[in-house]
PDB file of C-alpha atoms in Angstrom:
ATOM      1  CA  UNK A  81     105.078  88.144  79.053  1.00  0.00           C
ATOM      2  CA  UNK A  82     108.345  90.087  79.303  1.00  0.00           C
ATOM      3  CA  UNK A  83     110.401  89.344  82.359  1.00  0.00           C
ATOM      4  CA  UNK A  84     111.870  92.051  84.605  1.00  0.00           C
ATOM      5  CA  UNK A  85     115.416  91.524  83.291  1.00  0.00           C
ATOM      6  CA  UNK A  86     114.165  91.920  79.731  1.00  0.00           C
ATOM      7  CA  UNK A  87     112.527  95.212  80.700  1.00  0.00           C
ATOM      8  CA  UNK A  88     115.723  96.549  82.246  1.00  0.00           C
ATOM      9  CA  UNK A  89     117.890  95.499  79.287  1.00  0.00           C
ATOM     10  CA  UNK A  90     115.420  96.988  76.801  1.00  0.00           C
ATOM     11  CA  UNK A  91     115.294 100.267  78.731  1.00  0.00           C
ATOM     12  CA  UNK A  92     119.107 100.584  78.848  1.00  0.00           C
ATOM     13  CA  UNK A  93     119.638  99.739  75.192  1.00  0.00           C
ATOM     14  CA  UNK A  94     117.436 102.398  73.578  1.00  0.00           C
ATOM     15  CA  UNK A  95     117.096 106.159  73.535  1.00  0.00           C
ATOM     16  CA  UNK A  96     115.628 107.746  76.723  1.00  0.00           C
ATOM     17  CA  UNK A  97     112.167 108.287  75.209  1.00  0.00           C
ATOM     18  CA  UNK A  98     111.979 104.736  73.929  1.00  0.00           C
ATOM     19  CA  UNK A  99     113.302 103.476  77.261  1.00  0.00           C
ATOM     20  CA  UNK A 100     110.564 105.344  79.095  1.00  0.00           C
ATOM     21  CA  UNK A 101     107.909 103.916  76.789  1.00  0.00           C
ATOM     22  CA  UNK A 102     109.382 100.428  77.147  1.00  0.00           C
ATOM     23  CA  UNK A 103     109.408 100.758  80.925  1.00  0.00           C
ATOM     24  CA  UNK A 104     105.735 101.754  80.886  1.00  0.00           C
ATOM     25  CA  UNK A 105     104.998  98.703  78.732  1.00  0.00           C
ATOM     26  CA  UNK A 106     106.961  96.494  81.109  1.00  0.00           C
ATOM     27  CA  UNK A 107     105.137  97.953  84.093  1.00  0.00           C
ATOM     28  CA  UNK A 108     101.745  97.299  82.529  1.00  0.00           C
ATOM     29  CA  UNK A 109     102.861  93.766  81.647  1.00  0.00           C
ATOM     30  CA  UNK A 110     103.995  93.139  85.217  1.00  0.00           C
ATOM     31  CA  UNK A 111     100.815  94.737  86.546  1.00  0.00           C
ATOM     32  CA  UNK A 112      98.742  92.113  84.775  1.00  0.00           C
ATOM     33  CA  UNK A 113     100.488  89.310  86.659  1.00  0.00           C
ATOM     34  CA  UNK A 114     101.183  90.912  90.038  1.00  0.00           C
ATOM     35  CA  UNK A 115      98.424  92.302  92.202  1.00  0.00           C
ATOM     36  CA  UNK A 116      99.450  95.785  93.339  1.00  0.00           C
ATOM     37  CA  UNK A 117      98.830  96.732  96.965  1.00  0.00           C
ATOM     38  CA  UNK A 118      96.870  99.950  97.468  1.00  0.00           C
ATOM     39  CA  UNK A 119      98.434 100.568 100.891  1.00  0.00           C
ATOM     40  CA  UNK A 120     101.333 103.008 100.662  1.00  0.00           C
ATOM     41  CA  UNK A 121     104.833 101.645 101.044  1.00  0.00           C
ATOM     42  CA  UNK A 122     108.108 103.218 102.132  1.00  0.00           C
ATOM     43  CA  UNK A 123     109.164 105.429  99.234  1.00  0.00           C
ATOM     44  CA  UNK A 124     110.264 108.969  98.489  1.00  0.00           C
ATOM     45  CA  UNK A 125     107.659 111.399  97.164  1.00  0.00           C
ATOM     46  CA  UNK A 126     108.490 112.837  93.736  1.00  0.00           C
ATOM     47  CA  UNK A 127     107.149 115.437  91.329  1.00  0.00           C
ATOM     48  CA  UNK A 128     105.453 112.606  89.423  1.00  0.00           C
ATOM     49  CA  UNK A 129     103.962 110.853  92.450  1.00  0.00           C
ATOM     50  CA  UNK A 130     103.019 112.685  95.637  1.00  0.00           C
ATOM     51  CA  UNK A 131     102.734 109.393  97.523  1.00  0.00           C
ATOM     52  CA  UNK A 132     105.754 108.901  99.746  1.00  0.00           C
ATOM     53  CA  UNK A 133     107.850 110.696 102.328  1.00  0.00           C
ATOM     54  CA  UNK A 134     109.631 114.050 102.200  1.00  0.00           C
ATOM     55  CA  UNK A 135     111.589 116.127 104.699  1.00  0.00           C
ATOM     56  CA  UNK A 136     112.001 119.849 105.211  1.00  0.00           C
ATOM     57  CA  UNK A 137     114.257 121.728 107.627  1.00  0.00           C
ATOM     58  CA  UNK A 138     112.658 123.870 110.323  1.00  0.00           C
ATOM     59  CA  UNK A 139     115.982 124.909 111.849  1.00  0.00           C
ATOM     60  CA  UNK A 140     119.411 123.381 112.515  1.00  0.00           C
ATOM     61  CA  UNK A 141     118.352 120.150 114.259  1.00  0.00           C
ATOM     62  CA  UNK A 142     114.564 120.277 113.721  1.00  0.00           C
ATOM     63  CA  UNK A 143     112.859 118.810 110.683  1.00  0.00           C
ATOM     64  CA  UNK A 144     109.353 118.087 109.471  1.00  0.00           C
ATOM     65  CA  UNK A 145     108.707 114.692 107.898  1.00  0.00           C
ATOM     66  CA  UNK A 146     105.627 114.619 105.674  1.00  0.00           C
ATOM     67  CA  UNK A 147     104.156 111.347 104.456  1.00  0.00           C
ATOM     68  CA  UNK A 148     101.450 111.295 101.794  1.00  0.00           C
ATOM     69  CA  UNK A 149      99.651 107.994 101.435  1.00  0.00           C
ATOM     70  CA  UNK A 150      96.770 106.488  99.536  1.00  0.00           C
ATOM     71  CA  UNK A 151      93.246 106.903 100.860  1.00  0.00           C
ATOM     72  CA  UNK A 152      93.330 103.297 102.110  1.00  0.00           C
ATOM     73  CA  UNK A 153      96.546 103.590 104.149  1.00  0.00           C
ATOM     74  CA  UNK A 154      95.999 103.617 107.935  1.00  0.00           C
ATOM     75  CA  UNK A 155      97.234 106.658 109.866  1.00  0.00           C
ATOM     76  CA  UNK A 156      99.328 104.353 112.070  1.00  0.00           C
ATOM     77  CA  UNK A 157     101.250 103.167 109.006  1.00  0.00           C
ATOM     78  CA  UNK A 158     101.790 106.739 107.794  1.00  0.00           C
ATOM     79  CA  UNK A 159     103.193 107.648 111.210  1.00  0.00           C
ATOM     80  CA  UNK A 160     105.423 104.555 111.169  1.00  0.00           C
ATOM     81  CA  UNK A 161     106.745 105.578 107.731  1.00  0.00           C
ATOM     82  CA  UNK A 162     107.449 109.086 109.063  1.00  0.00           C
ATOM     83  CA  UNK A 163     109.365 107.696 112.046  1.00  0.00           C
ATOM     84  CA  UNK A 164     111.258 105.246 109.820  1.00  0.00           C
ATOM     85  CA  UNK A 165     112.321 108.094 107.520  1.00  0.00           C
ATOM     86  CA  UNK A 166     113.302 110.261 110.493  1.00  0.00           C
ATOM     87  CA  UNK A 167     115.440 107.435 111.878  1.00  0.00           C
ATOM     88  CA  UNK A 168     116.967 106.642 108.478  1.00  0.00           C
ATOM     89  CA  UNK A 169     117.846 110.322 107.949  1.00  0.00           C
ATOM     90  CA  UNK A 170     119.451 110.353 111.391  1.00  0.00           C
ATOM     91  CA  UNK A 171     121.650 107.420 110.370  1.00  0.00           C
ATOM     92  CA  UNK A 172     122.530 109.078 107.036  1.00  0.00           C
ATOM     93  CA  UNK A 173     123.470 112.362 108.735  1.00  0.00           C
ATOM     94  CA  UNK A 174     125.200 110.681 111.703  1.00  0.00           C
ATOM     95  CA  UNK A 175     122.625 112.013 114.185  1.00  0.00           C
ATOM     96  CA  UNK A 176     122.619 109.373 116.906  1.00  0.00           C
ATOM     97  CA  UNK A 177     119.241 110.155 118.507  1.00  0.00           C
ATOM     98  CA  UNK A 178     115.917 111.666 117.505  1.00  0.00           C
ATOM     99  CA  UNK A 179     112.711 112.678 119.220  1.00  0.00           C
ATOM    100  CA  UNK A 180     109.451 112.705 117.266  1.00  0.00           C
ATOM    101  CA  UNK A 181     106.370 114.704 118.221  1.00  0.00           C
ATOM    102  CA  UNK A 182     102.953 113.070 117.796  1.00  0.00           C
ATOM    103  CA  UNK A 183     101.813 113.038 114.176  1.00  0.00           C
ATOM    104  CA  UNK A 184      99.282 115.486 112.772  1.00  0.00           C
ATOM    105  CA  UNK A 185      96.909 113.744 110.368  1.00  0.00           C
ATOM    106  CA  UNK A 186      94.981 115.425 107.564  1.00  0.00           C
ATOM    107  CA  UNK A 187      93.247 114.485 104.338  1.00  0.00           C
ATOM    108  CA  UNK A 188      94.255 116.081 101.039  1.00  0.00           C
ATOM    109  CA  UNK A 189      91.334 116.084  98.622  1.00  0.00           C
ATOM    110  CA  UNK A 190      92.166 115.830  94.937  1.00  0.00           C
ATOM    111  CA  UNK A 191      90.752 117.907  92.129  1.00  0.00           C
ATOM    112  CA  UNK A 192      88.477 116.393  89.516  1.00  0.00           C
ATOM    113  CA  UNK A 193      89.596 118.757  86.766  1.00  0.00           C
ATOM    114  CA  UNK A 194      92.349 121.131  85.705  1.00  0.00           C
ATOM    115  CA  UNK A 195      92.868 123.798  83.061  1.00  0.00           C
ATOM    116  CA  UNK A 196      95.137 123.082  80.091  1.00  0.00           C
ATOM    117  CA  UNK A 197      95.574 125.607  77.275  1.00  0.00           C
ATOM    118  CA  UNK A 198      92.474 127.451  78.429  1.00  0.00           C
ATOM    119  CA  UNK A 199      90.251 124.367  78.450  1.00  0.00           C
ATOM    120  CA  UNK A 200      88.954 122.493  81.470  1.00  0.00           C
ATOM    121  CA  UNK A 201      90.052 118.874  81.408  1.00  0.00           C
ATOM    122  CA  UNK A 202      88.384 116.218  83.554  1.00  0.00           C
ATOM    123  CA  UNK A 203      90.778 114.043  85.524  1.00  0.00           C
ATOM    124  CA  UNK A 204      90.466 111.195  87.967  1.00  0.00           C
ATOM    125  CA  UNK A 205      90.106 112.668  91.454  1.00  0.00           C
ATOM    126  CA  UNK A 206      92.727 111.189  93.792  1.00  0.00           C
ATOM    127  CA  UNK A 207      92.488 111.802  97.542  1.00  0.00           C
ATOM    128  CA  UNK A 208      95.301 111.179 100.029  1.00  0.00           C
ATOM    129  CA  UNK A 209      95.902 110.734 103.722  1.00  0.00           C
ATOM    130  CA  UNK A 210      98.748 112.862 105.107  1.00  0.00           C
ATOM    131  CA  UNK A 211     100.842 112.618 108.278  1.00  0.00           C
ATOM    132  CA  UNK A 212     103.299 115.277 109.458  1.00  0.00           C
ATOM    133  CA  UNK A 213     105.797 114.678 112.241  1.00  0.00           C
ATOM    134  CA  UNK A 214     108.233 117.197 113.699  1.00  0.00           C
ATOM    135  CA  UNK A 215     111.574 115.653 114.616  1.00  0.00           C
ATOM    136  CA  UNK A 216     114.465 116.914 116.755  1.00  0.00           C
ATOM    137  CA  UNK A 217     117.927 115.346 116.427  1.00  0.00           C
ATOM    138  CA  UNK A 218     120.607 115.187 119.115  1.00  0.00           C
ATOM    139  CA  UNK A 219     124.055 113.705 119.707  1.00  0.00           C
ATOM    140  CA  UNK A 220     122.971 112.409 123.133  1.00  0.00           C
ATOM    141  CA  UNK A 221     119.649 111.229 124.534  1.00  0.00           C
ATOM    142  CA  UNK A 222     118.790 113.948 127.042  1.00  0.00           C
ATOM    143  CA  UNK A 223     115.602 112.137 128.121  1.00  0.00           C
ATOM    144  CA  UNK A 224     113.854 108.786 127.498  1.00  0.00           C
ATOM    145  CA  UNK A 225     111.746 110.169 124.626  1.00  0.00           C
ATOM    146  CA  UNK A 226     114.864 110.252 122.393  1.00  0.00           C
ATOM    147  CA  UNK A 227     115.240 107.084 120.321  1.00  0.00           C
ATOM    148  CA  UNK A 228     118.464 105.692 118.815  1.00  0.00           C
ATOM    149  CA  UNK A 229     118.424 106.383 115.059  1.00  0.00           C
ATOM    150  CA  UNK A 230     120.200 103.215 113.910  1.00  0.00           C
ATOM    151  CA  UNK A 231     118.223 100.678 115.964  1.00  0.00           C
ATOM    152  CA  UNK A 232     114.900 102.420 115.332  1.00  0.00           C
ATOM    153  CA  UNK A 233     115.513 102.604 111.579  1.00  0.00           C
ATOM    154  CA  UNK A 234     116.222  98.879 111.329  1.00  0.00           C
ATOM    155  CA  UNK A 235     113.242  97.918 113.500  1.00  0.00           C
ATOM    156  CA  UNK A 236     110.727 100.122 111.681  1.00  0.00           C
ATOM    157  CA  UNK A 237     111.944  99.103 108.215  1.00  0.00           C
ATOM    158  CA  UNK A 238     111.380  95.476 109.208  1.00  0.00           C
ATOM    159  CA  UNK A 239     107.899  96.200 110.545  1.00  0.00           C
ATOM    160  CA  UNK A 240     106.906  98.113 107.408  1.00  0.00           C
ATOM    161  CA  UNK A 241     107.874  95.149 105.231  1.00  0.00           C
ATOM    162  CA  UNK A 242     105.712  92.729 107.201  1.00  0.00           C
ATOM    163  CA  UNK A 243     102.669  94.919 107.986  1.00  0.00           C
ATOM    164  CA  UNK A 244      99.431  93.706 106.430  1.00  0.00           C
ATOM    165  CA  UNK A 245      96.240  95.753 106.150  1.00  0.00           C
ATOM    166  CA  UNK A 246      93.156  93.592 105.507  1.00  0.00           C
ATOM    167  CA  UNK A 247      91.137  94.485 102.374  1.00  0.00           C
ATOM    168  CA  UNK A 248      87.988  95.261 104.399  1.00  0.00           C
ATOM    169  CA  UNK A 249      89.947  97.770 106.510  1.00  0.00           C
ATOM    170  CA  UNK A 250      91.398  99.342 103.340  1.00  0.00           C
ATOM    171  CA  UNK A 251      87.890  99.736 101.922  1.00  0.00           C
ATOM    172  CA  UNK A 252      86.614 101.295 105.143  1.00  0.00           C
ATOM    173  CA  UNK A 253      89.517 103.769 105.273  1.00  0.00           C
ATOM    174  CA  UNK A 254      88.968 104.734 101.624  1.00  0.00           C
ATOM    175  CA  UNK A 255      85.258 105.330 102.334  1.00  0.00           C
ATOM    176  CA  UNK A 256      86.158 107.639 105.259  1.00  0.00           C
ATOM    177  CA  UNK A 257      88.369 109.752 103.008  1.00  0.00           C
ATOM    178  CA  UNK A 258      85.780 109.766 100.232  1.00  0.00           C
ATOM    179  CA  UNK A 259      83.151 111.039 102.694  1.00  0.00           C
ATOM    180  CA  UNK A 260      85.496 113.792 103.952  1.00  0.00           C
ATOM    181  CA  UNK A 261      86.272 114.894 100.394  1.00  0.00           C
ATOM    182  CA  UNK A 262      82.649 114.941  99.301  1.00  0.00           C
ATOM    183  CA  UNK A 263      83.023 112.058  96.896  1.00  0.00           C
TER     184      UNK A 263
END
């Protein structure tokens, strides 16, 4: 088995395409020895993986935090991730306080096929849980619903690292989503 350091060194030493292939090989090697958790963690959503958090501006001090999680991630965890990202962004942008509205939860049902070069291709259908939270930032806490960005960020990051979702609860949550998506 390759170790993590070997994967990093191999990826840096070769051309980008070979590095990408080597990284995939390393990931599959690590996957065989480490059990991956199906509950979504704190990460940024990307074009390659919709799972994670993203932010969009509504106006000057109002933002929407969207968190896309796996079908087995509890809504409470998605909301906690949204609040953690809102607080972290407040720290990054030197916004001392933020106020978060209650989260709106939805389910995003995946597609079982797509069209490529005029042909329908069957793909694995992946469904997601989604939480959206609107956040307002302020320099001062005008009422008790405003939370300090720095303290809240640290507290929520710590909680997210220690949260545990039992396997039976994960299975139940995944079944709920599957039923909603007609799977």
